[in-house]
Coordinates of C-alpha atoms in Angstrom, one line a residue:
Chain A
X14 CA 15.4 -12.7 1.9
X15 CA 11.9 -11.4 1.8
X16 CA 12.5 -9.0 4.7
X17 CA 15.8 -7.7 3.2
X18 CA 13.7 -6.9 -0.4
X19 CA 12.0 -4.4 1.5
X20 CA 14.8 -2.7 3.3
X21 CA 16.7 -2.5 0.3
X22 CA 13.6 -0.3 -1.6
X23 CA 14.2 2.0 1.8
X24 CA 17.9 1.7 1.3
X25 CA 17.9 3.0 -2.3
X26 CA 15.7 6.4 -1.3
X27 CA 17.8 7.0 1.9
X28 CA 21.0 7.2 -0.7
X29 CA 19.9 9.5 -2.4
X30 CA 19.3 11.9 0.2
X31 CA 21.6 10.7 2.7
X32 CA 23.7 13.9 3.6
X33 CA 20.5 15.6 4.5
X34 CA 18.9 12.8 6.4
X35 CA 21.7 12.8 8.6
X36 CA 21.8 16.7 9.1
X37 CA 18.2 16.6 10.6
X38 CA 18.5 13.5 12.4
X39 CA 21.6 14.6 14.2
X40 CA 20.4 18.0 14.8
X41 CA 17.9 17.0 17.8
X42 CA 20.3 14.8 19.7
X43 CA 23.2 17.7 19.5
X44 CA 20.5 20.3 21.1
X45 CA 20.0 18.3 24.1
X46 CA 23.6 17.3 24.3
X47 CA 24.5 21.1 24.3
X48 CA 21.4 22.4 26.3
X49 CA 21.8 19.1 29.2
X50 CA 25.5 17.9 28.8
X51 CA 26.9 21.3 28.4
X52 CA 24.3 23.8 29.4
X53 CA 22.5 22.5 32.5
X54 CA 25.1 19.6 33.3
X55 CA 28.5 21.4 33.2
X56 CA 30.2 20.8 36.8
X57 CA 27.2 18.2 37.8
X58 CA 28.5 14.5 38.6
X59 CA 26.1 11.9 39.0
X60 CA 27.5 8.4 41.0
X61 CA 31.1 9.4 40.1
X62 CA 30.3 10.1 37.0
X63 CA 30.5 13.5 34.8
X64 CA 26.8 14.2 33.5
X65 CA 28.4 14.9 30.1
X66 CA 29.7 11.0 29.8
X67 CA 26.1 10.3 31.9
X68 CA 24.1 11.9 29.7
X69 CA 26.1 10.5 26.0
X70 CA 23.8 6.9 26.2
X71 CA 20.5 8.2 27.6
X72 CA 20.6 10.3 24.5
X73 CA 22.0 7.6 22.3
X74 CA 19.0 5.7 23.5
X75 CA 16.6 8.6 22.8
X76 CA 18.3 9.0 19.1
X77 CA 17.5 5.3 19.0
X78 CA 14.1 5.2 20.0
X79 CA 13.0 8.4 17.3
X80 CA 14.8 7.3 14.3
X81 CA 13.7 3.3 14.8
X82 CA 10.0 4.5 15.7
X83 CA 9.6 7.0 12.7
X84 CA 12.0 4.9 10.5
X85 CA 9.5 2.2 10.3
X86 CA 6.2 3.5 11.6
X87 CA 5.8 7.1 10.0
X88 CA 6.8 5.5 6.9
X89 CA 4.8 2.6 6.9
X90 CA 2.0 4.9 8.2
X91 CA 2.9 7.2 5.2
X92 CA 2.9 4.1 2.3
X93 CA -0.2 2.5 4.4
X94 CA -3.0 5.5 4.2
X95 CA -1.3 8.5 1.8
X96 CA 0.5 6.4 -0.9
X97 CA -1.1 3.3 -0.5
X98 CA 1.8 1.7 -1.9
X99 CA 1.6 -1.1 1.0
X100 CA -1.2 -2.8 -0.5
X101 CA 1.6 -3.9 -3.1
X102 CA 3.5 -5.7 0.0
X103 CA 0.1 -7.0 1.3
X104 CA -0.6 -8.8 -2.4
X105 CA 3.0 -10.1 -3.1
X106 CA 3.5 -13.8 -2.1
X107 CA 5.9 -13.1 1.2
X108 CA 5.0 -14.4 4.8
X109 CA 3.7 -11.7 7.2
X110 CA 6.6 -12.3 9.5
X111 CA 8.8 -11.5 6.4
X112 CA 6.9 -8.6 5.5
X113 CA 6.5 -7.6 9.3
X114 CA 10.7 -8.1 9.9
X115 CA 11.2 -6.3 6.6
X116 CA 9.4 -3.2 8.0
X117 CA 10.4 -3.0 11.1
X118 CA 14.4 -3.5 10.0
X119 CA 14.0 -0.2 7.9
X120 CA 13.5 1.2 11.6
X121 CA 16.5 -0.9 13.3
X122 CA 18.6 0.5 10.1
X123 CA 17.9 4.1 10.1
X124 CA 18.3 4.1 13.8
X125 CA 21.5 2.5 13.8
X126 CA 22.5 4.7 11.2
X127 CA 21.5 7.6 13.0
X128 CA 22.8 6.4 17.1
X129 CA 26.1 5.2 15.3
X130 CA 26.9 9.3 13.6
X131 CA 25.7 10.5 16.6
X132 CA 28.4 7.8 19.0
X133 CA 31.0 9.1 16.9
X134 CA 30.3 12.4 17.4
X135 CA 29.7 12.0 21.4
X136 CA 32.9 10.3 21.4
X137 CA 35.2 13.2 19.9
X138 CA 33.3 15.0 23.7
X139 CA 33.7 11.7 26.0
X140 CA 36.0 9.5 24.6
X141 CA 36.3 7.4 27.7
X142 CA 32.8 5.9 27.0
X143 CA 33.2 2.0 26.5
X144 CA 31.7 0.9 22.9
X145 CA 31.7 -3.2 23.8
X146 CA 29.4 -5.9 22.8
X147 CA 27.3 -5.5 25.2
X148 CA 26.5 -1.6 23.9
X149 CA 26.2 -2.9 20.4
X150 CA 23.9 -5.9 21.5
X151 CA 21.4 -3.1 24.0
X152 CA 21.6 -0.5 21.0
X153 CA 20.6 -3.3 18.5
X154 CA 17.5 -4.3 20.7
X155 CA 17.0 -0.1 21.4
X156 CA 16.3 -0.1 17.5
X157 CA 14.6 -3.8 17.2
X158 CA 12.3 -2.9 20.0
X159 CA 11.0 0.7 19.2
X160 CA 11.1 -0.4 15.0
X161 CA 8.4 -2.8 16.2
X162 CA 6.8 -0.3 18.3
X163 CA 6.3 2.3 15.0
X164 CA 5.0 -1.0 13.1
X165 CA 2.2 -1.7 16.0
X166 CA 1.1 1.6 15.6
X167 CA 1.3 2.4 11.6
X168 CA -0.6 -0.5 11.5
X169 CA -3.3 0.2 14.4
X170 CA -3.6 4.0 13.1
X171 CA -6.6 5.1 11.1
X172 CA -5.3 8.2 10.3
X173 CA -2.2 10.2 10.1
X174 CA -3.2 12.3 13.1
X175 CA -3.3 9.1 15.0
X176 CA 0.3 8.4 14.8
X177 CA 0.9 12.1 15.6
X178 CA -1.3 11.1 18.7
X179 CA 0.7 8.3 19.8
X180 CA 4.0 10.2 19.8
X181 CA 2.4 12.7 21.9
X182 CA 1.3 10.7 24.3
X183 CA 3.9 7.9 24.4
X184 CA 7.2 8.8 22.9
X185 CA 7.2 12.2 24.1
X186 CA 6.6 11.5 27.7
X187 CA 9.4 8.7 27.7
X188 CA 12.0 11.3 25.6
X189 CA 11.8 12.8 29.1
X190 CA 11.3 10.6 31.6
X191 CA 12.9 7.2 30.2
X192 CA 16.3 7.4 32.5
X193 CA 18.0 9.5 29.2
X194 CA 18.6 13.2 31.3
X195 CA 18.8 11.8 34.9
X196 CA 19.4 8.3 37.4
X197 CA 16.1 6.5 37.8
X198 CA 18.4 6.3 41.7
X199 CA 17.3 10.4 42.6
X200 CA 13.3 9.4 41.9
X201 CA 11.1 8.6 45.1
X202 CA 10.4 4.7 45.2
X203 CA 7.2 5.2 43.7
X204 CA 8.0 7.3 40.4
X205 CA 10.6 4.6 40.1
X206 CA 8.8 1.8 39.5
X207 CA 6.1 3.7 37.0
X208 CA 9.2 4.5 34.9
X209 CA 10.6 1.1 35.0
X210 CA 7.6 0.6 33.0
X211 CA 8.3 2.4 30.5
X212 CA 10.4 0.6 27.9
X213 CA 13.1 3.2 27.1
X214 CA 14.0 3.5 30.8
X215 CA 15.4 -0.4 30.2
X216 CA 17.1 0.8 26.8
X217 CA 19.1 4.1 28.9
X218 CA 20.1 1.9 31.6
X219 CA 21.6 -0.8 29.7
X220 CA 23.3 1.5 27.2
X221 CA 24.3 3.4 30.3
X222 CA 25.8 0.2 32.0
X223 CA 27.7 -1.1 29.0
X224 CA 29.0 2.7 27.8
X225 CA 30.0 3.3 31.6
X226 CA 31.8 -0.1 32.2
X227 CA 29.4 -0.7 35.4
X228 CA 27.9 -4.2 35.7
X229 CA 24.7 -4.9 32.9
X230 CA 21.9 -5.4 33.8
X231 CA 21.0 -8.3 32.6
X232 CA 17.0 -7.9 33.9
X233 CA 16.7 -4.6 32.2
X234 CA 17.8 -6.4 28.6
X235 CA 15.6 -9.2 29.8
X236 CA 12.4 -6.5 29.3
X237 CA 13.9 -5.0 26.6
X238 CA 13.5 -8.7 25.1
X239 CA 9.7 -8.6 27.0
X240 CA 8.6 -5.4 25.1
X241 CA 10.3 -6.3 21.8
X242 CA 8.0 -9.9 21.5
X243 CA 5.0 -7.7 22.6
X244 CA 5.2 -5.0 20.2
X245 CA 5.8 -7.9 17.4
X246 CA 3.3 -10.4 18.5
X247 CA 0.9 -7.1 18.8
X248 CA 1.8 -6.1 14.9
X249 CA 1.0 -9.4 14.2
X250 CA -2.3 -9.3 15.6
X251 CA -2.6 -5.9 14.0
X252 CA -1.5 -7.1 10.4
X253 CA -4.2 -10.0 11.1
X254 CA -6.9 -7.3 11.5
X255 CA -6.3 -5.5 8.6
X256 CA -7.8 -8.2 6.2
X257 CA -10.8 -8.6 8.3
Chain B
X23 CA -12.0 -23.3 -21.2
X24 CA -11.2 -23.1 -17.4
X25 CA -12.5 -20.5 -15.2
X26 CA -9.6 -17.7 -14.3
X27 CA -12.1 -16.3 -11.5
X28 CA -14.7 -17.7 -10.0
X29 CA -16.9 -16.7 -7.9
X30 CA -19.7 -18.4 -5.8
X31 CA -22.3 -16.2 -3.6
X32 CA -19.9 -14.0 -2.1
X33 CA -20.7 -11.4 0.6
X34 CA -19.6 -9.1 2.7
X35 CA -20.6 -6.9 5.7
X36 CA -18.7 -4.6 6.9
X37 CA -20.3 -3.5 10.6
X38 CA -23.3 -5.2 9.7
X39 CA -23.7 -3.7 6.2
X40 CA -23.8 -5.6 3.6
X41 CA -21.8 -4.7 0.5
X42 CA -21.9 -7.8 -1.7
X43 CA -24.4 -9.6 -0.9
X44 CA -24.5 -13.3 -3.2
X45 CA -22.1 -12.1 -5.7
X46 CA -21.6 -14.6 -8.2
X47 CA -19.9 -14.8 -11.4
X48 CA -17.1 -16.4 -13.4
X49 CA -14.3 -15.3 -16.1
X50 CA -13.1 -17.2 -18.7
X51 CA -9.2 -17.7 -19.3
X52 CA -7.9 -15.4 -22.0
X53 CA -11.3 -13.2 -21.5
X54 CA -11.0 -9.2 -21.1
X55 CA -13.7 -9.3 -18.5
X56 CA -15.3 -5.7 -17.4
X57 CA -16.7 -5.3 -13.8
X58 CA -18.8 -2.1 -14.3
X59 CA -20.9 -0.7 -11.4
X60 CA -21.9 2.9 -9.8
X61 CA -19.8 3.9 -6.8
X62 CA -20.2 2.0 -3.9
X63 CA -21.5 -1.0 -5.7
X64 CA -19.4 -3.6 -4.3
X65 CA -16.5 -3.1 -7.3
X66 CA -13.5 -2.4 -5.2
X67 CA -14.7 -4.8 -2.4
X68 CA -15.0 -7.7 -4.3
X69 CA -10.9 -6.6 -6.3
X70 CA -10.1 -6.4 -2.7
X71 CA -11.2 -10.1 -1.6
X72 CA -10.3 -11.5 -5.1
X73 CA -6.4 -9.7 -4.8
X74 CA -6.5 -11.4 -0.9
X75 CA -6.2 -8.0 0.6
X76 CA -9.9 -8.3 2.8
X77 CA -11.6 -12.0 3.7
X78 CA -14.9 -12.4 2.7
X79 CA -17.9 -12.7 5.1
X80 CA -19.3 -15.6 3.5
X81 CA -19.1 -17.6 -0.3
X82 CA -16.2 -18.0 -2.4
X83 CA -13.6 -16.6 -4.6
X84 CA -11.2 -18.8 -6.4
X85 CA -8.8 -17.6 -9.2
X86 CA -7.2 -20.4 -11.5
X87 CA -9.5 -23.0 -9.0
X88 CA -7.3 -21.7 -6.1
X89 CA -9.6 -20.4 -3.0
X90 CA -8.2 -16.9 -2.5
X91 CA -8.7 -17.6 1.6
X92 CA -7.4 -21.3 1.5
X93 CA -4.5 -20.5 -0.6
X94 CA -3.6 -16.9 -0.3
X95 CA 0.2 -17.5 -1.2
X96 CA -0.1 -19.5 -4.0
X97 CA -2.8 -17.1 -5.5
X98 CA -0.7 -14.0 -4.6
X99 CA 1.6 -15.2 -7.7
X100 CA -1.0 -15.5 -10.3
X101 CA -2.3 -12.3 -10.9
X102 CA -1.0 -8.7 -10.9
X103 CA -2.5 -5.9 -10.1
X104 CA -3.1 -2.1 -11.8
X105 CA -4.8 0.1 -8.9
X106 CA -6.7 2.8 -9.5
X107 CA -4.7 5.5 -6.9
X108 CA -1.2 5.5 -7.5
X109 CA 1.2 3.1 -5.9
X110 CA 4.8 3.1 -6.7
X111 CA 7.1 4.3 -5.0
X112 CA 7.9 8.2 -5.8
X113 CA 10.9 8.4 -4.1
X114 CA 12.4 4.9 -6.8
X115 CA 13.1 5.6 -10.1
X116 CA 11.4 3.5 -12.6
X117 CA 13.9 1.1 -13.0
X118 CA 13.9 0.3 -9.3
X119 CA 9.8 0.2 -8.9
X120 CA 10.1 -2.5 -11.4
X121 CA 13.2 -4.4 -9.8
X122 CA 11.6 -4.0 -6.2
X123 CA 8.1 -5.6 -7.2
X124 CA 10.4 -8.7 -9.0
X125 CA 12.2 -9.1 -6.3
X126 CA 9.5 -9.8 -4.0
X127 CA 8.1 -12.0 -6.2
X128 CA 11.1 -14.0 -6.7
X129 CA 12.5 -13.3 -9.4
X130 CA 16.2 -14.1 -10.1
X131 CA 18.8 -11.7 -11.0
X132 CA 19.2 -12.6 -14.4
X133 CA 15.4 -12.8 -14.7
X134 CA 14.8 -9.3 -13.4
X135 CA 17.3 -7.8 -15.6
X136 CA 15.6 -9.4 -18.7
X137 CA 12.1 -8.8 -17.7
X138 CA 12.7 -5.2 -16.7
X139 CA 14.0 -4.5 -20.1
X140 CA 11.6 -6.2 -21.9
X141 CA 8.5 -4.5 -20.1
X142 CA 10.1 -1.0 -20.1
X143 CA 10.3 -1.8 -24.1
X144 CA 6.5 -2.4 -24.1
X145 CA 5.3 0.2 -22.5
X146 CA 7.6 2.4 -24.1
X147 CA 9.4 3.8 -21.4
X148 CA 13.2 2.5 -21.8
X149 CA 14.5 6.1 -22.3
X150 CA 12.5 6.9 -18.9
X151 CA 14.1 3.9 -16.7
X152 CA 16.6 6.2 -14.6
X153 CA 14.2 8.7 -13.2
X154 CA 12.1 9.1 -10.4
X155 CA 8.5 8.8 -10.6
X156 CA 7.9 12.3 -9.2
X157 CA 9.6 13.1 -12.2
X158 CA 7.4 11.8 -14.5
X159 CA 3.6 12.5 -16.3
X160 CA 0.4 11.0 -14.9
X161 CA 0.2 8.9 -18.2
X162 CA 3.7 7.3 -17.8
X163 CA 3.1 6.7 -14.1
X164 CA 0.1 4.3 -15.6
X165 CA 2.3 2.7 -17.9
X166 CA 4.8 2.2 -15.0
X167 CA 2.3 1.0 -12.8
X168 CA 0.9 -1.9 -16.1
X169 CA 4.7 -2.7 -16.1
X170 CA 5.2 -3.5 -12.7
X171 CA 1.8 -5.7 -12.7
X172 CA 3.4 -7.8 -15.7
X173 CA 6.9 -8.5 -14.4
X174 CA 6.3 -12.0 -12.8
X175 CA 4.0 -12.6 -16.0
X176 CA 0.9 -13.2 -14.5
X177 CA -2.3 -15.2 -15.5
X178 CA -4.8 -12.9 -14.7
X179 CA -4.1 -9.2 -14.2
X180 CA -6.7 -6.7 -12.3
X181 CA -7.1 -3.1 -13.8
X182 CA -8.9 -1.1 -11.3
X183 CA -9.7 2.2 -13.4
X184 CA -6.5 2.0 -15.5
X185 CA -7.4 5.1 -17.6
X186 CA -8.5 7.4 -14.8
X187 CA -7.4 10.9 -15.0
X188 CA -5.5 10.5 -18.5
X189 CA -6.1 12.5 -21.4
X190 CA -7.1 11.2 -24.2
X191 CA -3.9 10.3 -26.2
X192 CA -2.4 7.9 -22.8
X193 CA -5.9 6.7 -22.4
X194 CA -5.5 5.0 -26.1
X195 CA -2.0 4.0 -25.6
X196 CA -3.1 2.0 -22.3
X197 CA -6.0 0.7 -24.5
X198 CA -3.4 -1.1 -26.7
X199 CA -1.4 -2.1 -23.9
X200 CA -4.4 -4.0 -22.3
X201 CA -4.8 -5.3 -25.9
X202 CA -1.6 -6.6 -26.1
X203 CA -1.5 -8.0 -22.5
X204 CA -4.2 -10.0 -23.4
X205 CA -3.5 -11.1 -27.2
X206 CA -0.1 -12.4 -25.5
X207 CA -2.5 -14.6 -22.8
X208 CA -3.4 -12.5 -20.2
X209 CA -6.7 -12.7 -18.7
X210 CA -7.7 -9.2 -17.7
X211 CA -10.2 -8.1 -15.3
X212 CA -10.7 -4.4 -15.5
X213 CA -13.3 -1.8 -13.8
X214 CA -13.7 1.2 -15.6
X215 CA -16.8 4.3 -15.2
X216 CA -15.7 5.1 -18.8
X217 CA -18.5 2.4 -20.5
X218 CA -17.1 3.2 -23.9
X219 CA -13.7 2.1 -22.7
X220 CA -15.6 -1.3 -21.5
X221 CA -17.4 -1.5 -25.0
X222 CA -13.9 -1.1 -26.5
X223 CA -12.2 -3.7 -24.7
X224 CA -14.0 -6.5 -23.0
X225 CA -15.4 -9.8 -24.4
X226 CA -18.0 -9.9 -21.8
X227 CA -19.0 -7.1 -19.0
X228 CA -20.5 -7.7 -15.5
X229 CA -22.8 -5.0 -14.3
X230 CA -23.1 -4.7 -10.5
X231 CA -25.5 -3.0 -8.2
X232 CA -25.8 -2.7 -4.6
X233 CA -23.7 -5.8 -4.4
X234 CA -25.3 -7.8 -6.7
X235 CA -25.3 -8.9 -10.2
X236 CA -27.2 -7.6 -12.1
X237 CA -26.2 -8.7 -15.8
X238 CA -23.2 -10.6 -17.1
X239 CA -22.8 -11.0 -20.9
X240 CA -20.7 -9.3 -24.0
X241 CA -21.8 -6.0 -24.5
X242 CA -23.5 -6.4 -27.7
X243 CA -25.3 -9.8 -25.8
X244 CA -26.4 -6.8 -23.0
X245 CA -27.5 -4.6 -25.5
X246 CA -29.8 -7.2 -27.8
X247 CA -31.2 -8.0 -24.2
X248 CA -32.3 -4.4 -24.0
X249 CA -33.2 -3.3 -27.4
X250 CA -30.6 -2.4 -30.0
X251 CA -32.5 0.7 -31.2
X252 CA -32.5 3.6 -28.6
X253 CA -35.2 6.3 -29.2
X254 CA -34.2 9.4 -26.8
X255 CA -37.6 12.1 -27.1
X256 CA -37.0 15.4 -24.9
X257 CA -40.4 16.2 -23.6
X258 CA -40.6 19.2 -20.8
X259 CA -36.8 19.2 -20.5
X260 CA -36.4 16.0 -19.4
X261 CA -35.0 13.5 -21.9
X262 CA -37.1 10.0 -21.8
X263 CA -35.6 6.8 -23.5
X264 CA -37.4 3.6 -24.8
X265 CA -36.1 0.5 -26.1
X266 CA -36.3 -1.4 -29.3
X267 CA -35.5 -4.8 -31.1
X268 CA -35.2 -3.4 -34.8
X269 CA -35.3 0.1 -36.3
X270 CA -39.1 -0.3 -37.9
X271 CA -40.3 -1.1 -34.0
X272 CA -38.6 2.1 -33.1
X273 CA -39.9 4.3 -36.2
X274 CA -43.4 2.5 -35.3
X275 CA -43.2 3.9 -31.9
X276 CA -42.1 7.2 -33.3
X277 CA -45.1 7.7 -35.4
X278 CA -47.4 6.0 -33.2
X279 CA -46.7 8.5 -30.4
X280 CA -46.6 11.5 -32.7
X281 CA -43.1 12.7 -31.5
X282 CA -42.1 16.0 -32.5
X283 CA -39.7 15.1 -35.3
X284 CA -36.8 17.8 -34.0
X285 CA -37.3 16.0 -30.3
X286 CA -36.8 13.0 -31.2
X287 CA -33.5 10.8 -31.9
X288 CA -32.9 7.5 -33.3
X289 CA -29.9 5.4 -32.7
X290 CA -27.9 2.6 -31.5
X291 CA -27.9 1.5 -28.1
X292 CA -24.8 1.4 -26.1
X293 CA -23.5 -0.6 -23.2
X294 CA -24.2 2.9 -21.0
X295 CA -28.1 2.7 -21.8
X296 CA -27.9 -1.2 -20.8
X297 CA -25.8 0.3 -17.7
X298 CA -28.7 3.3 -16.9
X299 CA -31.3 0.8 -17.3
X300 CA -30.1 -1.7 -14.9
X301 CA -28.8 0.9 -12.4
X302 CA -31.0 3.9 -12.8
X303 CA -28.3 6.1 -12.7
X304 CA -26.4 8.2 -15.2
X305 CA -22.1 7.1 -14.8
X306 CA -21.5 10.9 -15.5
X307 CA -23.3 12.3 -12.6
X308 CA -21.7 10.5 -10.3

C-alpha cells in the first residue's frame, strides 16, 4: 500500500503532461527503428528472420531499459539532491522495502508505459510478432530489473553529474551492445560471453524468444531474476548507508 | 510535565570530525523550544538524528521517551517536520502535496478529506488548493509546507528556519501559525538566525556552539544571566559592549569611564547580545 502511495504522487504529475511524455519517449526508439529496421536492415535476414521483426524486441528492451532506469533513478536522483523532497519519504513511518518497491515501480510503470506505445506501434510494421505471456512476464522483469538499477544508483550518486556518469559508462555501452541491433550468434566466442554479462543482453534475448515464437530461454530469465535481486539487495545496502 | 525531546550526550563524527560532541538537552511538552546556533554549529545535524534521517555516533535521542534509533517507526509518526529548503512536490498541486504526505502516514480516506480541508482553512490557503506549487509565492509555499507537517496531527513538530526568505508580512503570518500550532498542543522545536523571531516565540531557547551547549533557558532567564542593561560605546570605530544587572550599574559605569555622552547607548539587552556573547559572533555577518 505503501509502495503504491508513492507511485500514485508520480502517477498524478505524469497525467498531466502525459501527451508530451509520450512524444519524447517514443521519439528515440522510432529513430533506431527507422535508421536499423528500415535504413541499415532493409533486405537483411538474420536466422530466417527479417531484421525488421528481429530488431522490434531488442529495441522494445532498449525502450524498457531507459524509461525504467530514468523513470525511477533520474527522478529519485532529482527529489534526492535538487528538491530534496525525498527526505519527506525517508521521515514518514513506511518500511524501506516499501519505500524501495515504491520507487522503483515508478520505473517498471513509466517503462511499461512507454515499451507498451511503442509494441503497438511496432506492431502496425510487424504484426506477426507474438505478444504471449512469456513477452509480458520478460518485459515486466526488463522494467523491474533496470527500475532497480536507476534506484542503486540515485541512491549511490553524490551528485547529478554522477548519474550522468553512470549512463555513460553503463547504459550507453549496453544500448549498443546488449543483443538489441544484432544476434549475440555472429560475435566471436569471446565477445560473447563478455556481453552475456551484461544484463540487457538477457532482457533482448528473452523478449526476442517470446516475440519470435522460438523456444525461451529460460536461463537467460533466470539472470534477469539474478541481476534484478542484486540491484535491490544493492539499494538496500545503499538506502542503509544513507543514515550513516 | 514529560519530556517531548530528550537528549543525552549526543555526538557525532562525520570522517572523524566531530559535530556534536555531548549534546545534551531536553524540551518540555507544549514548550515552543528555540535551537539557536551560528552555521555549522551542530543545528541541522542534531534535526537530522532527532527526525531519524542520520544515526548518531554515540548518546541518545528520544522523542515522547521513544529512542529515535531503537524505535525509528514508531517515532516517524510523532512529529512533523517544516524544512528549511523547500520540499513539496512542484509538479502536485497543493491539494495533492497534502493528500500524498496523509497517505503515507496512514491516513484514511475520509480522514484525509477532512484534515486537508481543515488545514488548508488554517493556513488560509483553501482558495489556493487546485494549483501547482510552481504556481504559487514563496510565502504560501511555507504555509503549504506547515500544512503538510500538521496533517497526521503531530506531537512535536520541527521548524527548521520556517521564516527564511519571507518578507515581512508571511514572516508574521507564519508567526501566528506557530502560535496557533502550539496553543492547540503542539510542541514546537524551531531553529531560526532571526533571534528576534526566537525572542518572539519560544518559552525557552537553546544556544549551541561547535556542537555543544552552551545555554539553555527562556530568553529573558538568558538575558538576567548576562545583564539586562546593555551599554554599546563606539570607541575608534569599533563598537564595544558591557553588561549590567540594573540601569544605575550601567549609568555608574557610564560616568565612571567618562564615556563621551553622544558615543554612548543605553538599553535593553536582547537574546542576540546573550547569543554574541556566548558565540562571539554577530548572526548578521554570517
Amino acid at each position: 500500500m505503501d509502495a503504491y502511495t508513492i507511485v500514485w504522487s508520480d502517477m498524478m504529475m505524469l497525467r498531466r503532461r502525459f501527451a508530451k511524455y509520450l512524444l519524447t519517449t517514443l521519439l528515440s526508439p522510432l529513430l533506431y527503428l527507422m535508421a536499423f529496421g528500415y535504413g541499415l536492415g532493409r533486405g537483411i535476414s538474420v536466422n530466417g528472420t527479417s531484421y525488421l521483426e528481429f530488431v522490434v524486441p531488442g529495441i522494445i528492451a532498449l525502450t524498457a531499459m531507459t524509461t525504467s532506469f530514468n523513470g525511477a533513478g533520474t527522478r529519485l536522483n532529482t527529489d534526492r539532491l535538487f528538491f530534496k523532497s525525498f527526505d519527506e519519504c525517508l521521515m514518514a513511518p513506511i518500511s524501506p522495502i516499501s519505500l524501495l518497491t515504491g520507487k522503483a515501480m515508478i520505473g517498471v510503470y513509466r517503462g511499461l508505459v512507454s515499451s507498451i506505445a511503442f509494441l503497438l506501434v511496432a506492431m502496425l510494421i510487424a504484426p506477426r510478432l507474438d505478444i504471449s505471456l512469456l513477452f509480458a512476464l520478460s518485459l515486466i522483469f526488463t522494467c523491474l530489473l533496470f527500475s532497480f538499477l536507476g534506484v542503486f544508483a540515485a541512491l549511490l550518486a553524490g551528485t547529478h553529474e554522477d548519474m550522468a556518469t553512470f549512463s555513460s559508462l553503463i547504459l550507453l555501452p549496453m544500448t549498443f551492445l546488449g543483443g538489441t541491433f544484432f544476434s549475440l550468434s555472429q560475435v566471436p566466442i569471446a565477445l560473447k560471453t563478455a556481453l552475456y554479462l551484461l544484463p540487457l543482453t538477457h532482457c533482448s534475448i528473452c523478449l526476442r524468444a517470446a516475440a519470435l515464437g522460438d523456444s525461451f530461454p529460460w536461463a537467460s530469465l533466470l539472470a534477469m531474476a539474478g541481476f534484478l535481486l542484486l540491484f535491490s539487495l544493492g539499494s538496500m545496502a545503499a538506502l542503509k548507508r544513507l543514515s550513516v | 510535565m514529560n519530556s517531548a525531546v530528550e537528549i543525552i550526550a549526543l555526538t557525532k563524527e562525520y570522517s572523524g570530525k566531530r559535530v556534536i560532541d555531548g549534546l545534551s538537552l531536553q524540551v518540555q511538552e507544549g514548550e515552543v523550544f528555540g535551537f539557536l546556533g551560528p552555521n555549522g554549529a551542530g543545528k541541522s545535524t542534531a534535526i537530522r538524528i532527532l527526525t531519524t534521517l542520520t544515526k548518531p555516533t554515540a548518546g541518545r535521542a528520544m522523542i515522547n521517551g521513544f529512542d529515535v534509533v531503537k524505535e525509528p517507526y514508531r517515532v516517524k509518526s510523532l512529529f512533523g517536520v517544516v524544512q528549511q529548503h523547500l520540499s513539496l512536490n512542484r509538479e502536485l498541486t497543493v491539494k495533492e502535496n497534502l493528500d500524498f504526505h496523509a497517505r503515507l502516514h496512514h491516513l484514511s480516506k475520509s480522514e484525509r478529506c477532512r484534515r486537508i480541508d481543515e488545514l488548508l482553512d488554517f493556513v488560509d490557503m483553501s482558495e489556493q488548493a487546485d494549483q501547482l506549487i510552481d504556481k504559487i509565492s514563496g510565502g504560501m509555499k511555507r504555509r503549504t509546507m506547515i500544512a503538510r507537517a500538521l496533517i497526521h496531527r503531530p506531537k512535536l513538530l520541527f521548524l527548521d528556519e520556517p521564516t527564511v526568505g519571507l518578507d515581512a508580512q508571511s514572516r508574521r503570518r507564519v508567526w501566528d501559525l506557530i502560535r496557533g500550532m502550539n496553543s492547540e498542543g503542539s510542541t514546537v522545536f524551531l531553529t531560526t538566525h532571526y533571534i528576534d523571531e526566537a525572542e518572539a516565540l519560544c518559552h525557552r531557547a537553546g544556544i549551541i556552539h561547535q556542537g555543544r551547549s552552551m545555554a539553555i533557558g527562556s530568553p529573558e532567564e538568558l538575558r538576567r544571566r548576562l545583564g539586562t542593561i546593555a551599554v554599546e560605546s563606539k570607541q575608534e570605530g569599533r563598537t564595544s559592549y558591557r553588561y549590567f544587572p540594573d540601569r544605575e550599574a550601567a549609568s555608574r559605569f557610564v560616568l565612571e569611564t567618562k564615556a563621551a555622552a553622544d558615543g554612548v547607548v543605553i538599553r535593553q539587552s536582547s537574546l542576540e547580545d546573550v547569543f554574541i556573547e556566548l558565540t562571539g559572533r554577530r548572526v548578521a555577518e554570517e
